[in-house]
C-alpha positions as CSV (number, residue, x, y, z in Angstrom):
1,M,80.8,29.4,65.8
2,T,81.0,25.6,65.4
3,L,83.7,22.9,65.6
4,S,84.2,23.3,61.9
5,D,85.5,26.8,62.5
6,L,88.4,25.5,64.6
7,T,91.8,25.6,63.0
8,I,94.6,23.4,64.3
9,R,98.1,24.6,63.3
10,A,101.7,25.2,64.4
11,M,102.2,27.9,67.0
12,T,104.3,31.0,66.6
13,R,107.1,31.7,69.1
14,R,105.0,34.4,70.8
15,E,102.1,32.1,71.1
16,A,104.3,29.5,72.8
17,D,105.0,32.2,75.5
18,R,101.3,32.6,75.9
19,L,100.8,28.9,76.3
20,V,103.3,28.8,79.1
21,E,101.7,31.8,80.7
22,W,98.4,30.0,80.6
23,A,100.1,27.0,82.3
24,A,101.3,29.3,85.0
25,N,97.7,30.6,85.5
26,E,96.6,27.0,85.9
27,G,99.0,26.6,88.8
28,W,101.5,24.4,86.9
29,N,104.4,26.6,87.9
30,P,106.5,26.3,84.8
31,G,110.3,27.1,84.8
32,L,111.4,30.6,83.9
33,H,113.1,29.4,80.7
34,D,110.8,26.5,79.8
35,A,109.4,28.2,76.7
36,D,112.8,29.0,75.3
37,L,114.2,25.6,76.1
38,F,111.2,23.7,74.7
39,W,111.1,25.8,71.6
40,E,114.9,25.5,70.9
41,A,114.6,21.7,71.3
42,E,111.6,21.3,69.0
43,P,109.6,24.3,67.8
44,N,107.3,22.0,65.8
45,A,106.1,20.5,69.0
46,F,103.9,23.6,69.8
47,I,100.4,23.2,68.4
48,A,97.7,26.0,68.4
49,A,94.0,25.9,68.4
50,E,92.6,29.0,66.7
51,M,89.0,30.2,66.4
52,D,88.2,33.2,64.1
53,G,91.9,34.3,64.2
54,E,92.1,34.0,68.0
55,L,94.3,31.6,70.0
56,I,92.0,29.6,72.2
57,G,94.1,26.6,73.2
58,G,97.2,24.6,72.6
59,G,99.6,21.9,73.6
60,T,102.9,20.2,72.8
61,I,103.6,17.0,70.9
62,A,107.3,16.3,71.2
63,S,108.8,13.6,69.0
64,Y,112.2,12.3,70.1
65,G,113.8,11.2,66.9
66,G,110.7,9.4,65.9
67,E,111.4,6.8,68.6
68,F,109.1,8.2,71.4
69,G,106.5,10.9,71.6
70,F,105.2,12.9,74.5
71,M,102.0,15.0,74.8
72,G,101.9,17.9,77.2
73,F,100.8,21.5,77.9
74,F,97.2,20.6,76.9
75,I,95.2,23.8,77.7
76,V,92.0,25.3,76.4
77,R,91.3,28.9,77.5
78,P,88.7,28.8,80.3
79,D,86.1,30.9,78.3
80,W,86.2,28.4,75.5
81,R,85.8,25.2,77.5
82,G,82.8,22.9,77.5
83,Q,82.2,23.2,73.7
84,G,84.1,20.2,72.4
85,L,87.0,22.2,71.2
86,G,89.4,20.6,73.6
87,D,88.4,17.2,72.4
88,R,89.1,18.2,68.8
89,L,92.4,19.7,69.7
90,W,93.5,16.7,71.7
91,Q,92.5,14.2,69.0
92,N,94.3,16.2,66.3
93,R,97.5,16.4,68.4
94,R,97.5,12.7,69.0
95,E,97.1,11.9,65.3
96,M,99.8,14.5,64.3
97,L,102.2,13.0,66.8
98,L,101.6,9.5,65.6
99,S,102.4,10.7,62.1
100,R,105.8,12.0,63.3
101,L,106.8,8.7,64.9
102,K,108.1,5.5,63.5
103,P,105.4,2.8,63.3
104,G,104.6,1.2,66.6
105,R,106.5,3.7,68.7
106,P,104.8,4.7,72.0
107,I,103.5,8.0,73.2
108,G,103.6,9.0,76.8
109,M,101.8,11.7,78.8
110,D,101.3,12.9,82.4
111,G,97.6,13.7,82.6
112,V,95.7,15.1,85.6
113,F,93.8,12.4,87.5
114,T,90.4,13.9,86.6
115,M,91.1,13.4,82.9
116,Q,92.4,9.8,83.2
117,D,89.2,8.2,81.9
118,Y,89.1,10.5,78.9
119,Y,92.7,9.7,77.9
120,A,91.9,6.0,78.3
121,K,89.2,6.3,75.7
122,G,91.9,7.7,73.4
123,G,93.9,4.5,73.8
124,F,96.2,5.5,76.6
125,V,96.9,2.9,79.4
126,F,97.7,3.8,83.0
127,A,101.3,3.0,84.1
128,H,101.7,4.7,87.4
129,R,101.2,8.0,89.3
130,D,103.8,10.8,89.3
131,L,103.3,12.9,92.5
132,R,104.5,16.4,93.1
133,F,106.1,17.2,96.4
134,Q,107.2,20.5,97.9
135,F,109.0,21.9,100.9
136,T,110.7,25.0,102.1
137,I,114.4,24.5,102.9
138,P,115.1,24.6,106.7
139,T,117.4,27.4,107.8
140,D,120.0,24.9,109.0
141,W,120.2,23.1,105.7
142,P,123.8,22.7,104.5
143,T,124.9,24.8,101.5
144,T,125.6,23.2,98.2
145,E,129.3,23.9,98.8
146,A,129.2,22.2,102.2
147,A,127.4,19.2,100.7
148,M,130.1,18.9,98.0
149,R,132.9,19.1,100.5
150,A,131.2,16.4,102.6
151,D,130.8,14.0,99.7
152,S,133.6,14.1,97.1
153,A,131.4,12.1,94.7
154,L,129.4,15.2,94.0
155,V,130.8,17.3,91.1
156,P,129.6,20.0,88.8
157,L,127.9,18.3,85.9
158,S,129.9,20.4,83.5
159,E,132.9,18.4,84.6
160,V,131.4,15.2,83.3
161,P,131.7,14.4,79.5
162,F,128.3,15.1,77.9
163,A,128.4,11.7,76.2
164,E,128.4,10.0,79.6
165,I,125.4,12.2,80.7
166,A,123.5,11.4,77.6
167,A,124.2,7.7,78.0
168,Y,123.0,7.7,81.6
169,D,119.9,9.7,80.6
170,R,119.1,7.1,78.0
171,T,118.6,4.5,80.7
172,C,115.9,6.7,82.3
173,F,114.2,8.1,79.2
174,P,112.7,6.2,76.3
175,A,114.7,7.9,73.5
176,P,117.8,10.0,72.8
177,R,117.2,13.7,73.6
178,E,120.7,15.2,73.4
179,P,119.7,18.6,72.0
180,F,117.1,19.2,74.7
181,L,119.3,17.7,77.5
182,E,122.3,19.7,76.6
183,R,120.4,23.0,76.9
184,W,118.4,21.8,80.0
185,I,121.3,21.1,82.3
186,A,123.1,24.4,81.4
187,Q,120.1,26.7,81.5
188,E,120.4,30.2,83.1
189,G,120.0,30.2,86.9
190,A,120.0,26.4,87.2
191,L,122.4,24.1,89.0
192,S,123.3,20.7,87.6
193,L,125.4,18.2,89.6
194,G,126.7,14.7,88.9
195,Y,127.5,11.9,91.3
196,V,130.7,10.1,90.2
197,K,131.7,7.0,92.1
198,D,134.8,4.9,91.2
199,G,135.3,7.0,88.1
200,K,131.8,6.3,86.8
201,L,128.7,8.5,86.6
202,A,126.3,7.1,89.2
203,G,123.6,9.8,88.9
204,F,122.9,13.4,88.1
205,G,120.3,16.1,88.6
206,T,119.2,19.7,87.8
207,I,117.4,22.3,89.8
208,R,115.9,25.2,87.8
209,P,114.2,28.5,88.7
210,C,110.4,28.5,88.3
211,R,107.6,31.1,88.6
212,E,107.5,30.0,92.3
213,G,110.7,28.7,93.8
214,T,112.6,26.0,92.1
215,K,112.1,22.5,90.7
216,I,114.5,19.5,90.8
217,G,114.3,17.5,87.7
218,P,115.6,15.2,86.6
219,L,116.9,13.4,89.6
220,F,118.5,10.1,88.4
221,A,120.7,8.0,90.5
222,D,122.0,4.4,90.9
223,D,120.9,4.1,94.5
224,D,119.4,5.9,97.5
225,E,122.9,7.1,98.7
226,A,123.6,8.9,95.4
227,A,120.0,10.2,95.2
228,E,120.2,11.6,98.8
229,A,123.5,13.4,98.2
230,L,122.2,14.9,94.9
231,F,118.9,15.9,96.4
232,C,120.4,17.7,99.4
233,A,123.1,19.5,97.4
234,L,120.6,20.6,94.7
235,A,117.9,21.6,97.1
236,A,120.3,24.0,98.8
237,H,120.4,26.0,95.5
238,G,116.7,26.8,96.1
239,K,117.1,27.8,99.8
240,D,115.3,31.1,99.3
241,G,112.0,29.6,98.4
242,L,109.8,26.6,97.7
243,V,111.5,23.5,96.2
244,T,109.5,21.0,94.1
245,L,110.3,17.4,93.1
246,D,108.0,15.2,90.9
247,V,108.4,11.6,92.0
248,P,107.2,8.2,90.5
249,E,105.0,6.8,93.2
250,T,106.1,3.3,92.4
251,H,109.7,4.0,93.4
252,P,110.1,3.1,97.1
253,G,113.5,4.9,97.4
254,A,112.1,8.1,96.0
255,M,109.0,8.0,98.2
256,A,111.2,7.4,101.2
257,L,113.4,10.4,100.3
258,V,110.5,12.9,100.2
259,K,109.1,11.4,103.5
260,R,112.5,11.6,105.2
261,H,112.8,15.3,104.4
262,G,109.2,16.2,105.2
263,L,108.1,17.2,101.7
264,R,104.3,17.5,101.3
265,E,102.3,16.1,98.4
266,V,100.5,18.9,96.5
267,F,99.6,17.6,93.0
268,G,99.8,14.5,90.8
269,C,99.4,13.1,87.3
270,A,98.8,9.7,85.8
271,R,101.6,8.6,83.6
272,M,99.9,6.9,80.7
273,Y,101.1,5.4,77.4
274,L,99.6,4.8,74.0
275,G,101.3,1.6,72.7
276,Q,103.9,-0.5,74.5
277,A,105.2,1.1,77.6
278,P,109.0,1.7,77.3
279,E,111.4,-0.4,79.3
280,L,113.4,2.0,81.6
281,D,115.8,1.5,84.5
282,E,113.0,2.6,86.8
283,K,115.0,2.1,90.0
284,R,117.2,5.1,88.8
285,I,114.3,7.5,88.4
286,Y,113.9,9.4,91.7
287,G,112.5,12.5,90.0
288,I,111.2,13.0,86.4
289,T,112.4,15.9,84.2
290,T,109.0,17.6,83.6
291,F,105.3,16.8,83.4
292,E,105.3,18.7,80.0
293,L,108.0,16.9,78.0
294,G,108.6,13.7,80.0
């Protein structure tokens, strides 16, 4: 078979499950409900690479209202690598996503460091590193309930009007993403908390169940005090296993937080953009939402 035999097309729902399973096999540790949440938010984002009727690779190309795009979940099955198929898949996905965006709108991605030069050849420019940190909760870690009693600014996120959550999220993400966000913060098995100070939302975060342990993301906050309170209360929800947080390396407060609590660095990606990098309130971003959808 040759490159001309490769078919690039939309994925089926069942194939999306396979893609997430492949991601788990690669050690990416996706959330238990990621496939459902991503599909519900934008089923057209899942792109398949097919060879002779067989799924051999795939990836996502999320368009947020045509204002911002994000490429993720780029995987070619190990037995099909090294034949140029991945390059064809990646190039096609980039062009498909550009066609779904308004002219001049940027595309972001979190690519593994070893592929950074390859993505640069495709026009992507390095912005910063996003680093993955993990730790196991100490036995004396306060419960979520105790943390909320100790700091009255911590509240269940369900008590905060969604319009306020979406507005806060918009300062930390390049485009509106209400359909995704609404499902994300209320997903099964997750805990979402807000930090309300002087009657105003000053941060929020979610911790969700994953194949291994839990992940906190996003973790957005006005300052170190709010981020610390949210992190400690959310982390307690994952007390029975490994807790993960993906942190922008350029954020001093976020890096101090993971150091303070003894989290260890285990993985990382290069955040890169095709086009003008979006202007975000970066001081609020203590933890990104996902490597897969931004």
